[in-house]
mmCIF file of C-alpha atoms in Angstrom:
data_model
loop_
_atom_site.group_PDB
_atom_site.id
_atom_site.type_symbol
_atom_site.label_atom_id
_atom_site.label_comp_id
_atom_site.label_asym_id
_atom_site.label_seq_id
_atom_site.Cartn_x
_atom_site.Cartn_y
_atom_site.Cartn_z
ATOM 1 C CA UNK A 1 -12.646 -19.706 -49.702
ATOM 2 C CA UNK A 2 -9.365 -20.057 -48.591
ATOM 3 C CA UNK A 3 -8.830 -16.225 -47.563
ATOM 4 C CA UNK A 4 -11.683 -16.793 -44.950
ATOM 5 C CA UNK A 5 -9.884 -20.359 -43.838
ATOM 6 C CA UNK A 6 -6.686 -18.321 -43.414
ATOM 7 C CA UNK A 7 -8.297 -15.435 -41.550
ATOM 8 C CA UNK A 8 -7.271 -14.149 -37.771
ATOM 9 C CA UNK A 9 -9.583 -15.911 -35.106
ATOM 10 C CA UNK A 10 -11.676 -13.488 -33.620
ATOM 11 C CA UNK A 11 -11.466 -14.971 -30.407
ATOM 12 C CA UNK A 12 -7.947 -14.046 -28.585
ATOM 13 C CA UNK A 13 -5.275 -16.493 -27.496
ATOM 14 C CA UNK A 14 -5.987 -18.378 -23.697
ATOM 15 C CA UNK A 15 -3.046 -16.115 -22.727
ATOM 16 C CA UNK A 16 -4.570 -13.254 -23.919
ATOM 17 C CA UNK A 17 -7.628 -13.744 -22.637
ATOM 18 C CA UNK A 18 -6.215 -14.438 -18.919
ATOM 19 C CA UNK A 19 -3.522 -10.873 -19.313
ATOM 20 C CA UNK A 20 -7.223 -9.047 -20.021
ATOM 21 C CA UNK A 21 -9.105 -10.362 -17.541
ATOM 22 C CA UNK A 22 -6.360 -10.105 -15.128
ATOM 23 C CA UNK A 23 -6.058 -6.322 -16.246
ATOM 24 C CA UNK A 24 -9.762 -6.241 -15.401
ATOM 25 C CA UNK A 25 -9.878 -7.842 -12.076
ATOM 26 C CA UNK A 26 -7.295 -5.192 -11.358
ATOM 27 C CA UNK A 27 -9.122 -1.970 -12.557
ATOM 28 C CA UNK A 28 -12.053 -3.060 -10.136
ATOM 29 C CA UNK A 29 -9.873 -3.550 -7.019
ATOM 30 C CA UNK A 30 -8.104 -0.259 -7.621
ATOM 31 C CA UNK A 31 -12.018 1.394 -8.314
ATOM 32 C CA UNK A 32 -12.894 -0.179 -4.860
ATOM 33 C CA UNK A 33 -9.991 1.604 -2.997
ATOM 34 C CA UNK A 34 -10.507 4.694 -4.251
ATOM 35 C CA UNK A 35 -14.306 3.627 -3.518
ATOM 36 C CA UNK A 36 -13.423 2.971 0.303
ATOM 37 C CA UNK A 37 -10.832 5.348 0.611
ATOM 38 C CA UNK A 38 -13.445 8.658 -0.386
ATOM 39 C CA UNK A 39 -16.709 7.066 1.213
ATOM 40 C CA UNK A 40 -15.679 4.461 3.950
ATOM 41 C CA UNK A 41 -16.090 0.741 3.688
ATOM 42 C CA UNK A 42 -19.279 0.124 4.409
ATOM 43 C CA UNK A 43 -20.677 3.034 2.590
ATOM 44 C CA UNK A 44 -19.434 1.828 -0.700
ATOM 45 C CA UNK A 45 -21.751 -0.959 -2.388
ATOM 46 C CA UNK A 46 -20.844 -3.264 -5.235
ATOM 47 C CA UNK A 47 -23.119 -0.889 -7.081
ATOM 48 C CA UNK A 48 -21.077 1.984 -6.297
ATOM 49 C CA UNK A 49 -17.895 0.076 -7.336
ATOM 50 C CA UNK A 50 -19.968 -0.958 -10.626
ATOM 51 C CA UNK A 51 -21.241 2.712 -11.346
ATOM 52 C CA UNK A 52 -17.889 3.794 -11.222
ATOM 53 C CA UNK A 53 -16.538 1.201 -13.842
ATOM 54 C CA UNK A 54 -19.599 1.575 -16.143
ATOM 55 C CA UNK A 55 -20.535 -1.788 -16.095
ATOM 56 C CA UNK A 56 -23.070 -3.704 -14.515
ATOM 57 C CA UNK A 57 -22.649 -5.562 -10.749
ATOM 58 C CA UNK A 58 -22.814 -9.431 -11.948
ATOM 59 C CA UNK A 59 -19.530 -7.965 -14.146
ATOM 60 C CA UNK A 60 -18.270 -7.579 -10.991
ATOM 61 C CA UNK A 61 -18.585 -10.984 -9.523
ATOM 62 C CA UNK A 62 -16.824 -12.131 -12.595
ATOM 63 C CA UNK A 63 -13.797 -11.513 -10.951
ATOM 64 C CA UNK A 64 -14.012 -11.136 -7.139
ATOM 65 C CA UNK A 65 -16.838 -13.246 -5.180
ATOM 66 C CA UNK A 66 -17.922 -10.562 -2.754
ATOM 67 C CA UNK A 67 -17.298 -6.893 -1.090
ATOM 68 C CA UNK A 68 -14.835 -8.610 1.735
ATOM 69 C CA UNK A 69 -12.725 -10.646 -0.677
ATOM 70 C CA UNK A 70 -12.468 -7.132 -2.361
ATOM 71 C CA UNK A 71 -11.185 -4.808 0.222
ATOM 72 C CA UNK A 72 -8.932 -8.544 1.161
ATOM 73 C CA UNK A 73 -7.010 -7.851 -1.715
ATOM 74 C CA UNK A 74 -7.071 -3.920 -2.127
ATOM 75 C CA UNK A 75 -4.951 -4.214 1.526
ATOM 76 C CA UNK A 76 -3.440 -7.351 0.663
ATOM 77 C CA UNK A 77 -1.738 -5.433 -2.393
ATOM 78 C CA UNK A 78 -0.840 -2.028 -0.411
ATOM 79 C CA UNK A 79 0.813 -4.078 2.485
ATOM 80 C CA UNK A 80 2.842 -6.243 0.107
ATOM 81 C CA UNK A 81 3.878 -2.707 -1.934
ATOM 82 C CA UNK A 82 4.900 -1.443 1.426
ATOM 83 C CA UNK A 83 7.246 -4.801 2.140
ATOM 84 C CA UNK A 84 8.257 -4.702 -1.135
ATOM 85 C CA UNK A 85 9.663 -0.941 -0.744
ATOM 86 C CA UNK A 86 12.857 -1.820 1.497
ATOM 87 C CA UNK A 87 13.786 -4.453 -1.297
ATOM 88 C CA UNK A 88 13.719 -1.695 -4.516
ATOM 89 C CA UNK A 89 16.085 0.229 -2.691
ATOM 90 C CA UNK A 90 18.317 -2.081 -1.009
ATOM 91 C CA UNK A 91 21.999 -3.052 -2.306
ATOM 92 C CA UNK A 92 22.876 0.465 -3.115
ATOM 93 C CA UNK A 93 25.921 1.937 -2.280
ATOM 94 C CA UNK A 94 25.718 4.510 1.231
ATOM 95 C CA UNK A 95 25.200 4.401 4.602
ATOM 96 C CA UNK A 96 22.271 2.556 6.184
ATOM 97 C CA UNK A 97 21.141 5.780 7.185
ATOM 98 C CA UNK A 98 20.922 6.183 3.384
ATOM 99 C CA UNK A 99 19.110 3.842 2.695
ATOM 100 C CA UNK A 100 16.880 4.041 5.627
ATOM 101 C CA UNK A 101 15.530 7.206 4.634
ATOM 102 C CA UNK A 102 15.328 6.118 0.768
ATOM 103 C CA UNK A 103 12.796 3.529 2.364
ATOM 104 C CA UNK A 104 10.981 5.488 4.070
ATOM 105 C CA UNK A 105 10.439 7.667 1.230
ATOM 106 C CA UNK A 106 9.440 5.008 -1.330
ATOM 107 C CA UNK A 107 6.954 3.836 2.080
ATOM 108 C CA UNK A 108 5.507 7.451 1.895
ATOM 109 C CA UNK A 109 4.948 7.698 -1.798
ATOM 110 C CA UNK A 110 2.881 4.191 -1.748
ATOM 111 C CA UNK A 111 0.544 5.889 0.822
ATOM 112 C CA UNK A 112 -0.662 8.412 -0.601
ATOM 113 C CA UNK A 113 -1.923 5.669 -3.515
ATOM 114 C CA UNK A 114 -4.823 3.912 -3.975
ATOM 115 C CA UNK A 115 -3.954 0.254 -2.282
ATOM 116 C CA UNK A 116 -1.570 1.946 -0.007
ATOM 117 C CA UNK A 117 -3.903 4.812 1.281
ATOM 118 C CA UNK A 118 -6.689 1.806 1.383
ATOM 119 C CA UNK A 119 -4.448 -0.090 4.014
ATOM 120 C CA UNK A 120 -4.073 3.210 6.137
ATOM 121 C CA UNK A 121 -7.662 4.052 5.993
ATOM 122 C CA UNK A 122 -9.901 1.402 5.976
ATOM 123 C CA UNK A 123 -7.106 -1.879 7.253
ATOM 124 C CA UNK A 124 -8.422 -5.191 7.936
ATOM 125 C CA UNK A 125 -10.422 -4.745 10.490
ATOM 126 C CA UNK A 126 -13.794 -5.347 8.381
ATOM 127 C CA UNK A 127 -12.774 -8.446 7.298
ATOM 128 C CA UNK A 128 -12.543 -11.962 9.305
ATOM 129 C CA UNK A 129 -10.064 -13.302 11.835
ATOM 130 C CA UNK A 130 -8.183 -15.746 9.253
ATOM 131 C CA UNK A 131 -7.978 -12.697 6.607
ATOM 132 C CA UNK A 132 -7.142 -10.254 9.773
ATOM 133 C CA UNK A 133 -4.296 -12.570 10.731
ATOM 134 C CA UNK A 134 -2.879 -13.301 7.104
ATOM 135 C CA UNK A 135 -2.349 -9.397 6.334
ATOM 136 C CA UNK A 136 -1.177 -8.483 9.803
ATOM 137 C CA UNK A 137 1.701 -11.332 8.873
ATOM 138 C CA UNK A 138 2.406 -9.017 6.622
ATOM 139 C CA UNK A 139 2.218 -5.988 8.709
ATOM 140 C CA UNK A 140 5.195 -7.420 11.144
ATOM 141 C CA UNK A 141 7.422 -8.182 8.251
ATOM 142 C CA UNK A 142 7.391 -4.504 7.370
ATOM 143 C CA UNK A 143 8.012 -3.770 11.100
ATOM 144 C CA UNK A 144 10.603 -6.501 11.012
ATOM 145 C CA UNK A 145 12.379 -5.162 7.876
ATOM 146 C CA UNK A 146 12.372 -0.728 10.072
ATOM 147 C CA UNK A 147 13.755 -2.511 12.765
ATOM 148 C CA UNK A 148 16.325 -4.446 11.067
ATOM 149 C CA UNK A 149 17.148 -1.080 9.170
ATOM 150 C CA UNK A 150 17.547 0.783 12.148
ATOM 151 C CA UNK A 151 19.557 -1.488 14.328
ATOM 152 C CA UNK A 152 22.147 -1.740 11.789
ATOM 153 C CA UNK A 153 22.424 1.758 11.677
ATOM 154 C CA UNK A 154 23.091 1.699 15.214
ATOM 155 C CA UNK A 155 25.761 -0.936 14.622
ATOM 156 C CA UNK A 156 27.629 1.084 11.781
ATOM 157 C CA UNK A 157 27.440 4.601 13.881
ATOM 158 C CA UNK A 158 25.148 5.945 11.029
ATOM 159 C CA UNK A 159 22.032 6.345 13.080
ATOM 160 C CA UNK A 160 22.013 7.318 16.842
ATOM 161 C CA UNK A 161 21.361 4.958 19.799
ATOM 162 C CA UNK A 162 17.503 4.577 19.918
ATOM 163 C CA UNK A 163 15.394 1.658 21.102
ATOM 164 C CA UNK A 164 15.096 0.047 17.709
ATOM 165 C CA UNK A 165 11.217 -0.939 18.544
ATOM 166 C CA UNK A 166 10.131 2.196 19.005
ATOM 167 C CA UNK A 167 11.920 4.429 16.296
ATOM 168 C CA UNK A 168 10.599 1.702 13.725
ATOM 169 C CA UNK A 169 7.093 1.841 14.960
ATOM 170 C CA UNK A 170 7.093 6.039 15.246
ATOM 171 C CA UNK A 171 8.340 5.623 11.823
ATOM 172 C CA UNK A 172 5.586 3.451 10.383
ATOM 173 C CA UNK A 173 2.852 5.431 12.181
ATOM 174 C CA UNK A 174 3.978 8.793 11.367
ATOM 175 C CA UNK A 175 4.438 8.246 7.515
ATOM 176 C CA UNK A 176 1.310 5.994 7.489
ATOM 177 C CA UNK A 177 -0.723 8.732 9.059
ATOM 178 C CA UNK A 178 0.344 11.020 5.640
ATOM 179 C CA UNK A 179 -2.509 8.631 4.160
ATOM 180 C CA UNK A 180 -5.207 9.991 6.222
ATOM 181 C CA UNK A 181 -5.338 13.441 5.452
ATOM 182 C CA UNK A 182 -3.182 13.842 2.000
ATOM 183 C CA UNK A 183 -5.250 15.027 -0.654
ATOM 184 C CA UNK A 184 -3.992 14.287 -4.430
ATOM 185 C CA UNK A 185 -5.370 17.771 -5.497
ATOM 186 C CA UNK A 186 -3.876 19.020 -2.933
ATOM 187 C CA UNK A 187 -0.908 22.356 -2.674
ATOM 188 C CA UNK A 188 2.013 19.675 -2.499
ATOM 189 C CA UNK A 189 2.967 16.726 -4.362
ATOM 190 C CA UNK A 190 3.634 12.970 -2.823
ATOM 191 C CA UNK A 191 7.109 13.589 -3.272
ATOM 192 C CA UNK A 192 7.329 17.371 -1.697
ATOM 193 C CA UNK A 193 5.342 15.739 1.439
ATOM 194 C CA UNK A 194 7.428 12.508 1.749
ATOM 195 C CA UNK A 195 10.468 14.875 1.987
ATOM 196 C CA UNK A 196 9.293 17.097 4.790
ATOM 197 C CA UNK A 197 8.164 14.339 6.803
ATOM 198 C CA UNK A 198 11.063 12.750 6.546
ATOM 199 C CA UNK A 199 13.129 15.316 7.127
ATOM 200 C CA UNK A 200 11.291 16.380 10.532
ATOM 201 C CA UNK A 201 11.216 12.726 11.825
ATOM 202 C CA UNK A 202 15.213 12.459 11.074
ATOM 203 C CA UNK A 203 15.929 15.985 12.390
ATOM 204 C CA UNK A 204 13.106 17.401 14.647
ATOM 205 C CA UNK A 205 11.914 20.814 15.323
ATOM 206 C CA UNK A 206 14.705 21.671 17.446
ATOM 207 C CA UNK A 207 17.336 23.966 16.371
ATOM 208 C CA UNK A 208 19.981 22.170 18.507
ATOM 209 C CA UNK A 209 20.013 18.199 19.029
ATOM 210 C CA UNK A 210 17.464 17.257 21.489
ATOM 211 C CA UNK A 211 19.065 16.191 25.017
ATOM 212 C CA UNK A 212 17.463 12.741 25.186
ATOM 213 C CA UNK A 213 14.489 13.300 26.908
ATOM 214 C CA UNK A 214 12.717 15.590 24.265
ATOM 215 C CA UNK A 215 13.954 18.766 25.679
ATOM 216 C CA UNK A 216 16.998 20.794 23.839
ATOM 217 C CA UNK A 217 20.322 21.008 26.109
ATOM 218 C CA UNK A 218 20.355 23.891 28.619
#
């Protein structure tokens, strides 16, 4: 009798229980980007999402309340990842120009993943004005955070004099863009495609250095 008293509880601890469902909640966003990303928003059901999990569609609502508050926090998550990049690299020792481009890279790896690929591909525009206007906060302090970069370059002599506005937002556009047509079967990795973007946005097609106005020098 007092083996069974002394017995493990089959029923997990409350922190257990909230690390698994969290783990869960997360497993069915990421289906639903890769959902969106390969069929579109509005093609993919919460049936779809479901199938893909193996479970049934009231498991779903278990841990979001609908399709919107889904895709809400698929971009949600990609756009924080993508503020969140100039902070994992920041503090190390080089030149700004350094760690400019070790941004941009980390910025090019998240979009060619799920959350980050979802923001480039599908965005917020499906969702409401007050969700629209909470993630594009989070758009500007990306843009905020390439500008910033970029101006201090200028300062220390480490990048070239640009209009800081419009290198950050070629920047952002050009490597976001690597979400719409990269392909994870694809001939090159993340990484190999991050680097040759990169390198063609910080050196150009040009053989010799370009004479301001696009052109090489005569």
């Amino acid at each position: 009798m007092q083996d069974s008293l002394d017995s493990e509880s089959p029923w997990k601890a409350s922190a257990d229980r909230q690390t698994e469902r969290e783990a869960k909640r997360v497993a069915v966003l990421r289906t639903a980007a890769r959902a969106f990303n390969e069929m579109g928003y509005h093609n993919t059901s919460l049936d779809d999402i479901a199938r893909r999990l193996n479970v049934t569609k009231p498991t779903i609502y278990y841990y979001v309340r609908n399709k919107e508050e889904i895709l809400f926090e698929c971009v949600r998550i990609g756009l924080e990842m993508l503020d969140e990049a100039s902070n994992d690299v920041s503090g190390h020792d080089g030149s700004t120009y350094d760690e400019l481009i070790a941004v941009m890279r980390k910025y090019a790896e998240i979009v060619t993943m799920d959350f980050g690929m979802c923001v480039i591909r599908v965005g917020e525009e499906p969702l409401t004005e007050e969700s629209r206007r909470t993630l594009r906060s989070l758009k500007r302090s990306i843009d905020r955070k390439f500008r910033r970069l970029i101006e201090r370059g200028i300062e220390e002599g480490s990048i070239a004099p640009c209009d800081p506005k419009i290198a950050a937002f070629t920047v952002a556009g050009a490597l976001s863009w690597i979400a719409r047509w990269y392909q994870p079967n694809g001939g090159l990795s993340a990484h190999d495609i991050a680097g040759q973007c990169i390198d063609l946005l910080m050196n150009g097609l040009g053989k010799a250095a370009s004479s301001g106005d696009g052109r090489p020098p005569t």
